[in-house]
XYZ file of N, CA, C and O in Angstrom:
608
model
N -5.456 -13.789 -3.391
C -5.130 -14.409 -1.962
C -4.195 -16.065 -2.550
O -4.035 -15.997 -3.733
N -3.463 -16.428 -1.843
C -2.361 -17.459 -2.127
C -1.844 -18.040 -0.825
O -1.772 -17.503 0.570
N -1.693 -19.308 -0.937
C -1.078 -20.227 -0.186
C 0.154 -20.736 -0.471
O 0.111 -21.499 -1.370
N 0.985 -20.889 0.319
C 2.187 -21.831 0.331
C 2.153 -22.924 1.141
O 2.475 -22.875 2.016
N 1.851 -24.034 0.755
C 2.009 -25.158 1.484
C 3.201 -25.968 1.933
O 3.104 -26.435 3.184
N 4.123 -25.699 1.296
C 5.759 -26.310 1.855
C 6.371 -25.064 2.578
O 6.401 -24.008 2.155
N 7.485 -25.796 2.946
C 8.391 -25.006 3.648
C 9.685 -24.487 2.443
O 10.067 -25.256 1.777
N 9.605 -23.391 2.425
C 10.462 -22.658 1.399
C 11.372 -21.649 1.893
O 10.950 -20.982 2.877
N 12.243 -21.500 1.398
C 13.252 -20.139 1.699
C 12.651 -19.023 1.881
O 11.613 -18.496 1.180
N 13.401 -18.121 2.308
C 12.803 -16.760 2.759
C 12.526 -16.174 1.159
O 11.402 -15.615 0.806
N 13.471 -15.930 0.033
C 13.073 -15.152 -1.035
C 11.652 -15.754 -1.925
O 11.134 -15.341 -2.641
N 11.242 -17.073 -1.939
C 10.068 -17.714 -2.072
C 8.877 -17.330 -1.700
O 8.300 -17.935 -1.908
N 8.930 -16.911 -0.149
C 7.578 -16.515 0.176
C 6.954 -15.121 -0.179
O 7.793 -14.449 -1.159
N 5.522 -15.105 0.167
C 4.921 -13.623 -0.473
C 5.428 -12.653 0.204
O 5.189 -12.096 1.594
N 6.425 -12.021 -0.707
C 7.124 -10.563 0.151
C 6.120 -9.532 -0.417
O 6.227 -9.132 -1.254
N 5.220 -8.865 0.910
C 4.671 -7.806 -0.022
C 5.125 -6.608 -0.410
O 5.784 -6.189 0.113
N 4.782 -6.025 -1.466
C 5.458 -4.694 -2.283
C 5.132 -3.606 -1.381
O 3.906 -3.305 -1.295
N 6.030 -3.167 -1.013
C 6.052 -1.510 -0.198
C 6.503 -0.535 -1.341
O 6.829 -0.879 -2.286
N 6.026 0.639 -0.749
C 6.443 1.878 -1.513
C 7.247 2.858 -0.834
O 6.218 3.437 -0.015
N 8.268 2.979 -0.846
C 9.061 4.322 -0.358
C 9.151 5.039 -1.023
O 9.850 6.288 -0.599
N 9.008 5.156 -2.064
C 9.226 6.414 -3.111
C 8.252 7.634 -3.237
O 7.322 7.275 -2.104
N 8.513 8.665 -3.974
C 7.543 9.819 -3.829
C 6.177 9.428 -4.453
O 5.503 10.221 -4.367
N 6.397 8.648 -5.480
C 5.590 8.023 -6.357
C 4.304 7.130 -6.047
O 4.956 6.245 -5.588
N 3.193 7.629 -6.383
C 1.913 6.403 -6.591
C 2.186 5.216 -7.188
O 2.534 5.526 -8.378
N 1.897 4.329 -6.817
C 1.328 2.911 -7.832
C 0.752 1.994 -6.983
O 0.428 2.183 -5.776
N -0.122 2.035 -7.944
C -1.211 0.984 -8.131
C -0.979 -0.670 -7.407
O -2.133 -1.675 -6.751
N -0.054 -1.075 -8.015
C 0.401 -2.500 -7.566
C 0.888 -2.560 -6.245
O 1.233 -3.601 -5.494
N 1.345 -1.278 -5.243
C 1.888 -1.487 -3.930
C 1.088 -0.998 -2.843
O 0.238 -0.538 -3.104
N 1.659 -1.325 -1.468
C 1.269 -0.785 -0.569
C 2.040 0.470 -0.057
O 3.010 0.747 0.004
N 1.500 1.627 -0.437
C 1.867 3.038 -0.334
C 2.623 3.895 0.731
O 3.393 4.161 0.673
N 2.181 2.750 2.039
C 2.895 3.359 3.219
C 4.066 2.163 4.018
O 4.136 2.559 4.743
N 3.749 1.365 3.244
C 4.276 0.021 3.685
C 6.000 -0.041 2.937
O 6.129 0.777 2.159
N 6.823 -0.058 4.194
C 8.275 -0.354 3.736
C 8.651 -1.541 2.805
O 7.741 -2.390 3.251
N 9.665 -1.255 2.439
C 10.185 -2.221 1.528
C 10.479 -3.967 2.356
O 11.088 -3.339 3.517
N 9.923 -4.842 2.539
C 10.216 -6.011 2.665
C 9.540 -5.866 4.387
O 10.213 -6.763 5.010
N 8.732 -5.114 4.436
C 8.021 -5.032 5.947
C 7.556 -6.140 6.792
O 7.381 -7.117 7.739
N 6.737 -7.018 5.407
C 5.887 -8.079 5.877
C 5.855 -9.328 5.085
O 6.269 -8.894 3.557
N 6.344 -10.489 5.206
C 6.186 -11.520 4.769
C 5.233 -12.659 4.830
O 4.974 -12.698 6.328
N 4.420 -13.406 4.125
C 3.537 -14.743 4.475
C 3.802 -15.374 3.474
O 4.404 -15.895 2.462
N 3.294 -16.664 4.077
C 3.231 -17.873 3.087
C 1.867 -18.328 2.820
O 1.285 -19.089 2.116
N 0.711 -17.383 3.397
C -0.843 -17.344 3.436
C -1.088 -16.269 3.579
O -0.795 -15.337 4.496
N -2.082 -15.600 2.384
C -2.564 -14.106 2.841
C -3.644 -13.859 1.978
O -3.984 -14.686 1.001
N -4.548 -12.834 2.051
C -5.405 -12.209 1.459
C -5.236 -10.800 1.088
O -4.940 -10.234 2.206
N -5.390 -10.181 -0.153
C -5.384 -8.724 -0.162
C -6.659 -8.529 -0.625
O -7.477 -9.067 -1.804
N -6.949 -7.165 -0.688
C -8.062 -6.754 -1.327
C -7.513 -4.970 -1.461
O -6.983 -4.228 -0.700
N -7.572 -4.536 -2.493
C -7.495 -3.067 -3.007
C -8.797 -2.879 -4.019
O -9.384 -3.240 -4.734
N -9.290 -1.309 -3.447
C -10.423 -0.611 -4.001
C -10.167 0.614 -4.109
O -9.449 1.532 -3.620
N -10.305 1.103 -5.647
C -9.918 2.374 -6.146
C -11.693 2.838 -6.489
O -12.201 2.509 -7.020
N -11.906 4.104 -6.205
C -13.312 4.512 -6.338
C -13.206 5.951 -7.125
O -12.594 6.965 -6.335
N -13.411 6.249 -7.971
C -13.347 7.686 -8.892
C -14.745 8.310 -8.956
O -15.704 7.530 -9.196
N -14.671 9.137 -8.262
C -16.090 10.100 -8.183
C -16.697 10.603 -9.409
O -17.474 11.069 -9.367
N -15.475 10.980 -10.408
C -15.970 11.365 -11.972
C -16.535 12.687 -11.600
O -17.740 12.818 -12.655
N -16.254 13.516 -10.850
C -16.660 14.979 -10.736
C -17.888 14.927 -10.015
O -18.834 16.244 -9.749
N -18.546 13.852 -9.413
C -19.943 13.944 -8.348
C -19.453 14.853 -7.425
O -20.784 15.852 -7.347
N -18.523 15.258 -7.111
C -18.391 16.316 -5.689
C -18.105 18.031 -6.243
O -18.558 18.747 -5.896
N -16.715 17.700 -6.889
C -16.393 18.698 -7.197
C -16.759 19.441 -8.182
O -16.928 21.002 -8.182
N -17.777 18.851 -9.295
C -18.578 19.667 -10.552
C -19.911 20.350 -9.866
O -20.145 21.140 -10.504
N -20.088 20.537 -8.161
C -20.647 21.418 -7.510
C -20.289 22.569 -7.372
O -20.717 23.811 -6.785
N -18.930 23.060 -7.521
C -18.282 23.976 -6.986
C -17.900 24.671 -8.119
O -17.154 24.023 -9.197
N -18.325 25.627 -8.575
C -18.081 26.180 -10.153
C -16.799 26.592 -10.401
O -16.505 26.037 -12.004
N -15.589 26.982 -10.169
C -14.542 27.034 -10.100
C -13.887 25.548 -10.507
O -13.108 25.140 -11.752
N -14.071 24.663 -9.608
C -13.538 23.227 -9.774
C -13.855 22.526 -11.304
O -13.811 21.883 -11.642
N -15.514 22.941 -11.223
C -16.115 22.254 -12.464
C -15.208 23.048 -13.772
O -14.794 21.727 -14.996
N -14.754 24.168 -13.675
C -14.062 24.262 -15.295
C -12.588 23.629 -14.797
O -12.178 23.543 -16.122
N -11.928 23.742 -13.967
C -10.592 22.904 -13.880
C -10.776 21.345 -14.308
O -9.876 20.962 -14.869
N -12.065 20.522 -13.924
C -11.980 19.118 -14.452
C -11.241 18.286 -13.460
O -11.181 17.139 -14.249
N -11.067 18.800 -12.332
C -10.493 17.829 -11.228
C -11.515 16.717 -10.864
O -12.416 17.257 -10.952
N -10.378 15.705 -10.398
C -11.780 14.843 -10.236
C -11.029 14.125 -8.900
O -9.813 13.700 -8.648
N -11.981 13.692 -7.467
C -11.770 13.258 -6.892
C -11.658 11.510 -6.846
O -12.519 11.096 -7.455
N -11.076 11.300 -5.945
C -11.162 9.764 -5.634
C -10.378 9.170 -4.796
O -10.148 10.029 -3.624
N -10.891 7.753 -3.901
C -10.637 7.300 -2.584
C -10.311 5.848 -2.767
O -10.447 5.122 -3.887
N -8.941 5.439 -2.035
C -8.629 3.895 -1.946
C -8.773 3.438 -0.880
O -8.521 4.508 0.242
N -8.718 2.041 -0.896
C -8.621 1.476 0.463
C -7.687 0.168 -0.054
O -7.695 -0.412 -1.168
N -6.650 -0.094 0.891
C -5.682 -1.323 0.613
C -5.669 -1.824 1.804
O -5.686 -1.547 3.073
N -5.895 -3.250 1.619
C -6.019 -4.145 2.896
C -5.347 -5.334 2.907
O -5.443 -6.022 1.754
N -4.876 -6.014 3.710
C -4.053 -7.035 3.218
C -3.554 -7.779 4.929
O -3.437 -7.395 6.136
N -4.137 -9.038 4.947
C -4.187 -10.070 5.866
C -3.439 -11.562 5.420
O -3.468 -11.803 4.506
N -2.739 -11.703 6.801
C -1.805 -12.954 6.031
C -1.114 -13.372 7.146
O -1.384 -12.875 8.596
N -0.417 -14.755 7.410
C 0.468 -15.054 8.536
C 1.635 -15.954 7.688
O 1.641 -16.100 6.831
N 2.521 -16.068 8.796
C 3.436 -16.728 8.393
C 3.931 -17.697 9.452
O 3.871 -17.377 10.831
N 4.121 -19.191 8.897
C 3.774 -20.324 9.818
C 5.056 -20.627 10.338
O 6.127 -19.788 10.158
N 5.227 -21.102 11.602
C 6.260 -21.472 12.477
C 7.397 -22.383 11.266
O 8.492 -22.022 11.520
N 6.900 -23.382 10.302
C 8.105 -23.937 9.918
C 8.791 -23.096 9.014
O 9.869 -23.487 8.515
N 8.159 -22.000 8.225
C 8.953 -21.098 7.480
C 9.614 -20.061 8.170
O 10.506 -19.409 7.780
N 9.054 -19.564 9.318
C 9.906 -18.464 10.284
C 11.054 -19.488 10.930
O 12.056 -18.566 10.794
N 11.122 -20.534 11.191
C 12.485 -21.204 11.431
C 13.535 -21.019 10.606
O 14.710 -21.156 10.808
N 13.233 -20.813 9.167
C 14.113 -20.581 8.274
C 14.823 -19.188 7.913
O 15.718 -19.209 7.262
N 14.159 -18.127 8.817
C 14.658 -17.025 8.313
C 15.870 -16.647 9.003
O 16.293 -17.325 10.182
N 16.947 -16.334 8.679
C 18.364 -16.049 9.002
C 18.104 -14.812 10.285
O 17.333 -13.962 10.361
N 18.644 -15.351 11.462
C 18.599 -14.509 12.511
C 19.795 -13.565 12.670
O 19.778 -13.027 13.733
N 21.036 -13.777 11.893
C 22.005 -12.816 11.772
C 22.401 -12.930 10.187
O 22.454 -13.353 9.245
N 23.034 -11.924 10.171
C 23.636 -11.358 8.454
C 24.937 -11.799 8.541
O 25.681 -12.522 9.628
N 25.333 -12.315 7.238
C 26.786 -13.003 7.300
C 27.857 -12.131 8.244
O 28.831 -13.217 8.559
N 28.111 -10.776 8.452
C 28.959 -10.395 9.179
C 28.643 -10.522 10.640
O 29.730 -9.925 11.493
N 27.592 -11.006 11.299
C 27.417 -11.537 12.293
C 26.704 -10.469 13.417
O 25.511 -10.709 14.139
N 25.941 -9.379 12.566
C 24.681 -8.497 13.359
C 23.603 -9.144 12.962
O 22.861 -9.829 12.122
N 22.896 -8.874 13.775
C 21.407 -9.459 14.178
C 20.509 -8.711 13.149
O 20.438 -7.669 13.035
N 19.626 -9.579 12.544
C 18.658 -9.008 11.275
C 17.392 -8.538 12.127
O 17.213 -8.787 13.019
N 16.690 -7.599 11.641
C 15.528 -7.293 11.876
C 14.371 -8.273 12.126
O 14.569 -9.151 10.751
N 13.671 -8.402 12.624
C 12.492 -9.269 12.798
C 11.575 -9.174 11.464
O 11.038 -8.021 11.415
N 11.517 -10.165 10.990
C 10.600 -9.804 9.736
C 9.139 -10.577 9.987
O 8.940 -11.458 10.695
N 8.225 -9.741 9.886
C 6.861 -9.833 10.331
C 5.755 -10.736 9.462
O 6.057 -10.261 8.390
N 5.005 -11.443 10.190
C 3.917 -11.581 9.229
C 2.764 -10.775 9.732
O 2.984 -9.963 10.789
N 1.522 -11.018 9.610
C 0.328 -10.065 9.717
C -0.515 -10.761 10.674
O -2.107 -10.845 10.610
N -0.138 -11.783 11.957
C -0.783 -12.407 12.466
C -1.890 -11.153 13.436
O -3.187 -11.923 13.680
N -1.212 -10.395 13.557
C -1.925 -9.802 14.756
C -3.123 -8.841 14.399
O -4.436 -8.874 15.007
N -3.406 -8.245 13.075
C -4.167 -7.300 12.417
C -4.108 -7.260 11.223
O -2.724 -7.615 10.779
N -4.847 -7.380 10.456
C -4.469 -6.999 8.820
C -4.087 -5.325 8.862
O -4.085 -4.605 9.896
N -3.113 -5.098 7.407
C -2.356 -4.292 7.496
C -3.709 -3.240 6.562
O -4.124 -3.831 5.808
N -4.154 -2.137 7.086
C -5.040 -1.075 6.249
C -4.376 -0.190 6.270
O -3.637 0.900 6.912
N -4.528 0.622 5.065
C -4.006 1.950 4.519
C -4.979 2.535 3.716
O -5.688 1.463 2.819
N -5.569 3.896 4.043
C -6.636 4.249 3.415
C -6.089 5.844 2.609
O -5.348 6.591 3.094
N -6.824 5.993 1.393
C -6.056 7.495 0.728
C -7.571 8.036 -0.151
O -8.699 7.593 -0.396
N -7.211 9.477 -0.351
C -8.146 10.162 -1.324
C -7.023 10.686 -2.241
O -5.731 11.215 -1.341
N -7.759 11.442 -2.760
C -6.908 12.042 -3.815
C -7.476 13.077 -4.970
O -8.922 13.186 -5.193
N -6.942 13.484 -5.758
C -7.337 14.805 -7.123
C -6.228 14.207 -8.116
O -5.351 13.851 -8.213
N -7.280 13.855 -8.981
C -6.581 13.517 -10.411
C -7.043 14.364 -11.593
O -7.674 15.263 -11.114
N -6.461 14.339 -12.620
C -6.710 15.118 -14.077
C -6.240 16.700 -13.480
O -6.801 17.497 -14.097
N -5.283 16.947 -12.774
C -4.633 18.305 -12.638
C -3.615 18.410 -13.627
O -2.506 17.646 -13.972
N -3.736 19.605 -14.480
C -3.415 19.903 -15.573
C -3.400 18.700 -16.276
O -2.351 18.325 -17.205
N -4.645 17.824 -16.688
C -5.034 16.740 -17.336
C -3.875 15.584 -17.371
O -3.850 14.341 -17.910
N -2.855 15.621 -16.429
C -1.717 14.498 -16.324
C -1.234 14.255 -14.854
O -0.829 13.370 -14.424
N -1.257 15.316 -13.727
C -0.976 14.873 -12.525
C -1.705 14.251 -11.584
O -3.188 14.499 -11.818
N -1.745 13.589 -10.943
C -2.497 13.054 -9.679
C -1.784 13.057 -8.089
O -0.676 12.562 -8.487
N -2.287 13.472 -7.562
C -1.750 13.692 -6.018
C -2.835 12.770 -5.027
O -4.073 12.793 -5.145
N -2.231 12.168 -4.241
C -2.725 10.942 -3.377
C -2.298 11.139 -1.776
O -1.261 11.632 -1.704
N -3.393 11.150 -1.068
C -2.789 11.375 0.460
C -3.397 9.908 0.809
O -4.060 9.393 1.058
N -2.207 9.499 1.632
C -2.566 8.274 2.721
C -2.719 8.120 3.841
O -1.813 8.849 4.296
N -3.318 7.581 4.355
C -3.345 7.580 6.168
C -2.889 5.663 6.547
O -3.615 4.950 6.066
N -1.730 5.276 7.141
C -1.885 4.286 7.665
C -2.640 3.851 8.720
O -2.503 4.496 9.825
N -3.435 2.640 9.044
C -4.396 2.647 9.764
C -3.790 1.436 10.987
O -4.405 1.607 12.138
N -2.925 0.552 10.675
C -2.777 -0.447 11.452
C -1.008 -0.534 11.379
O -0.704 -0.213 10.562
N -0.359 -0.975 12.714
C 1.134 -1.507 12.445
C 2.023 -0.339 12.309
O 3.055 0.186 12.163
N 1.281 0.680 13.443
C 1.877 2.140 13.296
C 3.358 2.067 14.371
O 3.916 3.178 14.694
N 3.266 0.977 15.348
C 4.453 0.614 16.039
C 5.714 0.314 15.376
O 6.896 -0.086 15.895
N 5.479 -0.309 14.463
C 6.848 -0.997 13.648
C 7.675 0.549 13.395
O 7.364 1.405 13.444
N 9.311 -0.149 13.289
C 9.923 0.960 13.431
C 9.998 1.615 12.017
O 9.826 1.070 10.963
N 10.594 2.573 12.008
C 10.701 3.511 10.797
C 9.193 3.585 9.840
O 9.592 3.224 8.415
N 7.837 3.574 10.271
C 6.956 3.631 9.261
C 6.868 4.977 9.507
O 6.337 5.884 10.512
N 5.720 5.539 8.416
C 4.835 6.881 8.002
C 3.380 6.559 8.312
O 2.938 5.668 7.687
N 2.414 7.532 9.384
C 1.606 7.509 9.358
C 0.965 7.723 8.261
O -0.243 7.767 8.111
N 1.518 8.555 7.409
C 0.640 9.522 6.618
C 1.655 10.197 5.725
O 3.034 10.227 5.888
N 1.413 9.964 4.113
C 2.087 9.977 3.332
C 1.317 10.775 1.922
O -0.005 10.712 1.630
N 1.951 11.709 1.471
C 1.511 12.223 -0.165
C 2.598 11.465 -0.967
O 3.504 11.547 -1.286
N 1.787 11.293 -1.873
C 2.438 10.294 -3.425
C 2.074 11.082 -4.550
O 0.599 11.628 -4.510
N 2.727 11.211 -5.535
C 2.055 12.059 -6.758
C 2.623 10.813 -8.340
O 3.249 10.225 -7.866
N 1.816 11.273 -9.269
C 1.894 9.990 -10.648
C 1.401 11.067 -11.460
O 0.912 12.104 -11.164
N 1.809 10.311 -12.596
C 1.607 11.311 -14.164
C 0.896 10.377 -14.769
O 0.997 8.781 -14.921
N -0.352 10.736 -15.285
C -1.125 9.538 -16.075
C -2.177 10.396 -17.024
O -2.370 11.404 -16.807
N -2.718 9.877 -18.081
C -3.263 10.487 -19.069
C -4.868 10.047 -19.103
O -5.114 8.711 -19.123
N -5.907 10.786 -18.682
C -7.169 10.555 -18.566
C -7.913 11.233 -20.032
O -7.636 12.226 -20.237
N -8.393 10.129 -20.852
C -9.061 10.589 -22.108
C -10.594 11.401 -21.728
O -10.896 10.872 -21.135
């Protein structure tokens, strides 16, 4: 959680980290676009659950592969105060209007995911669903991300 008490320019606001790449990252919201949301006060919650073979070990072939299921949840709730919203530029230096930058006043941003890790001992594949702010321009409601990790 964070709260900015003063009126500050846009670069000093909490610019929530989106991920438009093909690769999974644990510190970003994996279906959020870059600079889609900014806040001057927010709370975030991220949860990762590793099933450690609890489900896949019951399937004989999967037990030999040693694949592991996992689940993730990311929730972000925040707002942008009027005093900081009025500092946002209405147009670019060349005169074209800017896209409206949003706070999260309406609903929290929520994405849920599930995946499989330990594929060939180093690959992880995640599937994500975006549950809120589906009407924002150029957003994906579903995404597949991969990553490489070593599990001992």
